[in-house]
CSV table of C-alpha atoms in Angstrom, one decimal:
chain,number,residue,atom,x,y,z
A,175,UNK,CA,13.4,-21.9,-0.9
A,176,UNK,CA,11.8,-24.3,-2.5
A,177,UNK,CA,12.6,-27.0,-0.3
A,178,UNK,CA,10.8,-25.0,3.0
A,179,UNK,CA,7.3,-25.1,4.0
A,180,UNK,CA,5.8,-22.8,2.2
A,181,UNK,CA,3.1,-20.2,3.9
A,182,UNK,CA,3.0,-16.8,4.4
A,183,UNK,CA,2.1,-14.9,7.1
A,184,UNK,CA,0.0,-11.8,5.6
A,185,UNK,CA,0.1,-8.9,8.1
A,186,UNK,CA,-3.1,-6.4,7.5
A,187,UNK,CA,-4.8,-9.7,5.9
A,188,UNK,CA,-7.9,-7.9,6.7
A,189,UNK,CA,-6.7,-4.4,4.9
A,190,UNK,CA,-6.8,-2.9,1.9
A,191,UNK,CA,-4.1,-4.6,0.4
A,192,UNK,CA,-3.3,-7.4,2.6
A,193,UNK,CA,-7.1,-9.4,2.3
A,194,UNK,CA,-6.6,-9.0,-1.6
A,195,UNK,CA,-3.0,-10.2,-1.4
A,196,UNK,CA,-4.0,-13.5,0.8
A,197,UNK,CA,-6.8,-14.4,-1.7
A,198,UNK,CA,-4.7,-14.0,-4.5
A,199,UNK,CA,-2.2,-16.6,-2.5
A,200,UNK,CA,-5.1,-18.7,-1.7
A,201,UNK,CA,-5.7,-18.9,-5.6
A,202,UNK,CA,-2.7,-19.9,-6.2
A,203,UNK,CA,-3.0,-22.8,-3.8
A,204,UNK,CA,-0.1,-21.4,-1.5
A,205,UNK,CA,-0.7,-21.5,2.5
A,206,UNK,CA,-1.6,-18.4,3.8
A,207,UNK,CA,-2.5,-17.3,7.3
A,208,UNK,CA,-3.9,-13.7,7.6
A,209,UNK,CA,-3.0,-11.5,10.7
A,210,UNK,CA,-4.9,-8.4,12.0
A,211,UNK,CA,-5.8,-7.2,15.3
A,212,UNK,CA,-9.0,-8.6,14.5
A,213,UNK,CA,-11.4,-10.6,12.4
A,214,UNK,CA,-7.7,-12.6,10.9
A,215,UNK,CA,-6.3,-15.8,11.2
A,216,UNK,CA,-4.6,-14.9,14.2
A,217,UNK,CA,-4.5,-11.6,15.9
A,218,UNK,CA,-1.3,-9.4,15.5
A,219,UNK,CA,-1.0,-6.1,17.0
A,220,UNK,CA,2.2,-3.6,16.4
A,221,UNK,CA,1.6,-2.4,20.1
A,222,UNK,CA,1.2,-6.2,21.8
A,223,UNK,CA,4.5,-7.6,21.0
A,224,UNK,CA,3.3,-11.0,22.4
A,225,UNK,CA,1.5,-11.4,19.4
A,226,UNK,CA,4.2,-11.2,17.5
A,227,UNK,CA,6.1,-14.9,17.8
A,228,UNK,CA,2.9,-16.5,17.6
A,229,UNK,CA,2.1,-15.2,14.3
A,230,UNK,CA,5.3,-16.2,12.8
A,231,UNK,CA,4.7,-20.1,13.7
A,232,UNK,CA,5.6,-22.2,10.6
A,233,UNK,CA,6.0,-19.2,8.5
A,234,UNK,CA,8.8,-18.8,5.5
A,235,UNK,CA,7.3,-15.8,3.8
A,236,UNK,CA,6.0,-12.6,5.2
A,237,UNK,CA,3.8,-9.6,3.1
A,238,UNK,CA,4.6,-7.1,6.0
A,239,UNK,CA,2.4,-3.4,6.1
A,240,UNK,CA,4.4,-1.1,8.6
A,241,UNK,CA,2.2,0.5,11.7
A,242,UNK,CA,-0.3,3.1,9.7
A,243,UNK,CA,-1.0,6.3,10.6
A,244,UNK,CA,2.7,6.6,12.2
A,245,UNK,CA,6.0,8.1,11.3
A,246,UNK,CA,7.8,6.4,14.0
A,247,UNK,CA,7.8,2.7,13.6
A,248,UNK,CA,11.2,1.7,12.3
A,249,UNK,CA,12.6,0.2,15.1
A,250,UNK,CA,9.2,-1.7,16.0
A,251,UNK,CA,9.6,-3.2,12.4
A,252,UNK,CA,13.3,-4.3,13.0
A,253,UNK,CA,12.4,-5.6,16.1
A,254,UNK,CA,9.8,-8.0,14.9
A,255,UNK,CA,12.0,-8.7,11.2
A,256,UNK,CA,14.7,-10.1,13.8
A,257,UNK,CA,12.0,-12.4,14.9
A,258,UNK,CA,11.3,-13.3,12.0
A,259,UNK,CA,14.2,-14.0,10.9
A,260,UNK,CA,15.1,-16.2,13.8
A,261,UNK,CA,11.4,-18.2,13.1
A,262,UNK,CA,12.5,-19.0,9.7
A,263,UNK,CA,11.4,-16.2,7.6
A,264,UNK,CA,13.3,-16.4,4.6
A,265,UNK,CA,11.1,-13.9,2.4
A,266,UNK,CA,9.6,-10.7,3.1
A,267,UNK,CA,7.7,-8.8,0.7
A,268,UNK,CA,7.6,-5.0,2.0
A,269,UNK,CA,4.7,-2.3,1.2
A,270,UNK,CA,6.3,0.9,1.0
A,271,UNK,CA,5.5,3.7,-0.8
A,272,UNK,CA,5.8,5.8,-4.0
A,273,UNK,CA,9.0,7.8,-4.1
A,274,UNK,CA,10.5,6.5,-0.5
A,275,UNK,CA,13.5,5.1,-2.7
A,276,UNK,CA,14.4,9.2,-2.6
A,277,UNK,CA,13.7,9.8,1.3
A,278,UNK,CA,16.5,10.5,3.5
A,279,UNK,CA,17.1,7.5,6.1
A,280,UNK,CA,15.6,8.6,8.5
A,281,UNK,CA,12.1,8.5,7.3
A,282,UNK,CA,10.5,5.2,9.0
A,283,UNK,CA,9.7,3.8,5.4
A,284,UNK,CA,13.0,4.1,3.9
A,285,UNK,CA,14.5,3.1,6.8
A,286,UNK,CA,12.6,-0.4,6.8
A,287,UNK,CA,13.7,-0.7,3.2
A,288,UNK,CA,17.4,-0.3,4.1
A,289,UNK,CA,17.0,-2.7,7.4
A,290,UNK,CA,15.7,-5.2,4.6
A,291,UNK,CA,18.3,-4.5,2.4
A,292,UNK,CA,20.8,-5.3,4.6
A,293,UNK,CA,20.0,-9.0,6.1
A,294,UNK,CA,21.3,-11.5,4.3
A,295,UNK,CA,19.6,-14.4,5.5
A,296,UNK,CA,16.5,-13.0,4.1
A,297,UNK,CA,15.6,-11.9,0.5
A,298,UNK,CA,13.0,-9.1,0.2
A,299,UNK,CA,11.0,-7.9,-2.2
A,300,UNK,CA,9.7,-3.7,-1.9
A,301,UNK,CA,6.6,-2.4,-3.3
A,302,UNK,CA,6.1,1.3,-4.0
A,303,UNK,CA,2.7,1.7,-5.3
A,304,UNK,CA,1.3,4.8,-6.6
A,305,UNK,CA,-2.1,6.3,-4.6
A,306,UNK,CA,-4.7,3.3,-4.9
A,307,UNK,CA,-7.9,3.6,-7.0
A,308,UNK,CA,-9.2,2.6,-4.1
A,309,UNK,CA,-8.9,5.8,-1.9
A,310,UNK,CA,-11.9,6.6,-4.3
A,311,UNK,CA,-14.3,4.5,-3.3
A,312,UNK,CA,-12.8,3.3,0.3
A,313,UNK,CA,-11.2,6.2,2.2
A,314,UNK,CA,-9.9,9.5,2.0
A,315,UNK,CA,-10.9,10.4,-1.8
A,316,UNK,CA,-14.6,9.3,-1.3
A,317,UNK,CA,-16.6,11.7,-3.0
A,318,UNK,CA,-18.7,13.4,-0.5
A,319,UNK,CA,-22.3,14.9,-2.2
A,320,UNK,CA,-20.2,14.7,-5.4
A,321,UNK,CA,-17.3,16.5,-4.5
A,322,UNK,CA,-13.6,14.8,-3.8
A,323,UNK,CA,-12.0,17.6,-1.4
A,324,UNK,CA,-8.3,17.1,-1.3
A,325,UNK,CA,-5.3,19.7,-2.2
A,326,UNK,CA,-3.6,17.9,-4.7
A,327,UNK,CA,-4.0,21.8,-7.3
A,328,UNK,CA,-3.7,20.3,-11.0
A,329,UNK,CA,-1.0,17.4,-10.4
A,330,UNK,CA,-1.6,14.2,-12.0
A,331,UNK,CA,-1.3,11.0,-10.4
A,332,UNK,CA,-0.7,7.1,-11.5
A,333,UNK,CA,-3.6,6.0,-9.8
A,334,UNK,CA,-3.2,2.1,-9.1
A,335,UNK,CA,-6.1,-0.4,-8.8
A,336,UNK,CA,-5.3,-2.2,-5.3
A,337,UNK,CA,-5.7,-5.6,-6.7
A,338,UNK,CA,-2.9,-5.2,-9.1
A,339,UNK,CA,-0.6,-4.2,-6.2
A,340,UNK,CA,-1.9,-7.4,-4.5
A,341,UNK,CA,-1.3,-9.2,-8.0
A,342,UNK,CA,2.4,-8.1,-7.8
A,343,UNK,CA,2.8,-9.1,-4.0
A,344,UNK,CA,0.9,-12.4,-4.6
A,345,UNK,CA,3.6,-13.0,-7.4
A,346,UNK,CA,6.6,-12.2,-5.4
A,347,UNK,CA,5.6,-14.2,-2.7
A,348,UNK,CA,4.2,-17.6,-4.5
A,349,UNK,CA,8.0,-17.0,-5.9
A,350,UNK,CA,9.9,-15.5,-3.9
A,351,UNK,CA,13.7,-16.5,-5.7
A,352,UNK,CA,12.8,-15.2,-8.7
A,353,UNK,CA,11.6,-11.5,-7.3
A,354,UNK,CA,14.6,-11.1,-4.9
A,355,UNK,CA,15.7,-8.3,-4.4
A,356,UNK,CA,13.1,-6.4,-6.4
A,357,UNK,CA,11.9,-3.5,-6.8
A,358,UNK,CA,8.8,-2.6,-8.1
A,359,UNK,CA,6.2,0.4,-8.5
A,360,UNK,CA,3.1,-0.4,-9.6
A,361,UNK,CA,0.9,1.9,-11.1
A,362,UNK,CA,-2.1,2.5,-13.6
A,363,UNK,CA,-1.8,2.8,-17.0
A,364,UNK,CA,-2.1,6.6,-16.5
A,365,UNK,CA,-1.7,9.5,-15.0
A,366,UNK,CA,-5.0,11.3,-14.1
A,367,UNK,CA,-5.4,14.8,-11.9
A,368,UNK,CA,-8.4,14.6,-9.4
A,369,UNK,CA,-10.6,16.4,-11.3
A,370,UNK,CA,-9.9,14.0,-14.1
A,371,UNK,CA,-11.1,11.1,-12.1
A,372,UNK,CA,-13.8,13.1,-10.4
A,373,UNK,CA,-15.2,13.4,-14.1
A,374,UNK,CA,-14.8,9.8,-14.8
A,375,UNK,CA,-16.6,8.5,-12.1
A,376,UNK,CA,-19.2,11.1,-12.3
A,377,UNK,CA,-19.7,9.4,-16.1
A,378,UNK,CA,-20.4,6.4,-14.6
A,379,UNK,CA,-22.7,7.1,-12.1
A,380,UNK,CA,-24.7,9.6,-14.5
A,381,UNK,CA,-24.5,12.4,-12.3
A,382,UNK,CA,-22.4,15.4,-11.4
A,383,UNK,CA,-18.6,14.7,-8.9
A,384,UNK,CA,-16.1,17.7,-8.9
A,385,UNK,CA,-12.7,17.9,-7.2
A,386,UNK,CA,-12.7,20.6,-4.6
A,387,UNK,CA,-8.9,22.1,-4.5
A,388,UNK,CA,-9.1,22.5,-0.6
A,389,UNK,CA,-6.2,25.3,1.1
A,390,UNK,CA,-3.5,23.0,2.2
A,391,UNK,CA,-3.0,23.9,5.6
A,392,UNK,CA,-7.3,24.1,6.4
A,393,UNK,CA,-6.9,20.2,4.7
A,394,UNK,CA,-4.8,19.3,7.4
A,395,UNK,CA,-6.0,21.1,10.4
A,396,UNK,CA,-9.3,19.0,9.2
A,397,UNK,CA,-7.7,15.6,9.1
A,398,UNK,CA,-5.7,16.4,12.4
A,399,UNK,CA,-9.7,17.3,14.1
A,400,UNK,CA,-10.9,13.8,12.4
A,401,UNK,CA,-8.8,11.9,14.0
A,402,UNK,CA,-5.3,11.8,12.2
A,403,UNK,CA,-2.3,12.0,14.6
A,404,UNK,CA,-0.7,15.7,13.6
A,405,UNK,CA,2.7,14.0,13.1
A,406,UNK,CA,1.0,12.3,10.2
A,407,UNK,CA,0.0,15.3,9.0
A,408,UNK,CA,3.3,16.8,8.4
A,409,UNK,CA,2.9,13.4,5.9
A,410,UNK,CA,0.0,14.0,4.3
A,411,UNK,CA,0.7,17.7,3.7
A,412,UNK,CA,4.2,15.6,1.9
A,413,UNK,CA,2.0,13.5,-0.3
A,414,UNK,CA,-0.3,16.0,-1.6
A,415,UNK,CA,2.5,18.8,-2.3
A,416,UNK,CA,4.1,15.7,-4.4
A,417,UNK,CA,1.0,15.4,-6.7
A,418,UNK,CA,0.2,19.0,-6.7
A,419,UNK,CA,3.4,20.4,-7.6
A,420,UNK,CA,4.0,18.1,-10.5
A,421,UNK,CA,6.3,15.2,-9.0
A,422,UNK,CA,3.2,12.2,-8.4
A,423,UNK,CA,3.9,9.0,-10.4
A,424,UNK,CA,4.1,8.2,-13.6
A,425,UNK,CA,2.8,4.9,-15.5
A,426,UNK,CA,5.3,2.3,-15.6
A,427,UNK,CA,5.3,-1.2,-17.1
A,428,UNK,CA,5.7,-2.7,-13.6
A,429,UNK,CA,2.4,-4.7,-13.2
A,430,UNK,CA,2.5,-6.2,-16.7
A,431,UNK,CA,6.2,-7.4,-16.2
A,432,UNK,CA,4.9,-9.3,-13.1
A,433,UNK,CA,1.8,-10.2,-13.3
A,434,UNK,CA,1.9,-10.3,-17.6
A,435,UNK,CA,-1.5,-8.7,-17.5
A,436,UNK,CA,-2.1,-4.9,-17.9
A,437,UNK,CA,-2.6,-2.6,-14.9
A,438,UNK,CA,-6.8,-1.4,-14.4
A,439,UNK,CA,-7.7,1.4,-15.9
A,440,UNK,CA,-9.4,4.2,-13.9
A,441,UNK,CA,-12.7,4.1,-15.9
A,442,UNK,CA,-12.8,0.1,-15.1
A,443,UNK,CA,-12.1,0.1,-12.2
A,444,UNK,CA,-15.0,3.3,-11.7
A,445,UNK,CA,-17.1,0.9,-13.4
A,446,UNK,CA,-16.3,-2.0,-11.4
A,447,UNK,CA,-17.2,-0.1,-8.3
A,448,UNK,CA,-19.3,1.8,-8.8
A,449,UNK,CA,-21.8,1.0,-6.5
A,450,UNK,CA,-19.4,2.1,-3.5
A,451,UNK,CA,-20.9,5.9,-5.1
A,452,UNK,CA,-24.4,4.8,-5.2
């Protein structure tokens, strides 16, 4: 790949990891094209195949983020990968999820992994990160009136900073030959319960924060009522049960091994992000 023109298509280029991947590649002097439904360099919509080929023009690497809030996207992503291969893409870094290597092949995230592994003309790197720290500042774990409501019990998770995920992804895209076939599971440096995380947030803010371990069915019903697709509600059940049962992610050295620096601690993330909870 060293003689090929180097430009990376970053899907979900305005999203939690995609925007950060694009920024880090730009800092490295790499050519980048962001793609999203709105606000990116090019329009890309998984539900509009006419946007796929234009986004792939003159790129040789792709940061692949599958459709969100869905469980039935494997065929759709496979068709996109066919287009990418035909367009000259030679490397894909895929954002999967922690533990998906243990999932059955009919699970969409795993099916995409297996699809990539079977493509001889495209190298790949697979990222299976722990739960994002940014879930506490941007999405469903953000405290409401000082309360974080999620059915994870006393289970721990090695929450990881999206900046660290993006740094690992950018490294694989900047030097794909060095990371061909790699499977990384970026984590933070410590496994924390949600109560532990709430205590850290409380210390940073100087005010109360606590975990409400709600009934799982009630939480899922509330999520669906708020607009989460019912089929994805079952995915949320699996994710939260995994942590509550003591099978959440545990710290590893992948971030350090790929980037040369240690992963961000939750305390450092909380100090950096305090304004989000103000």
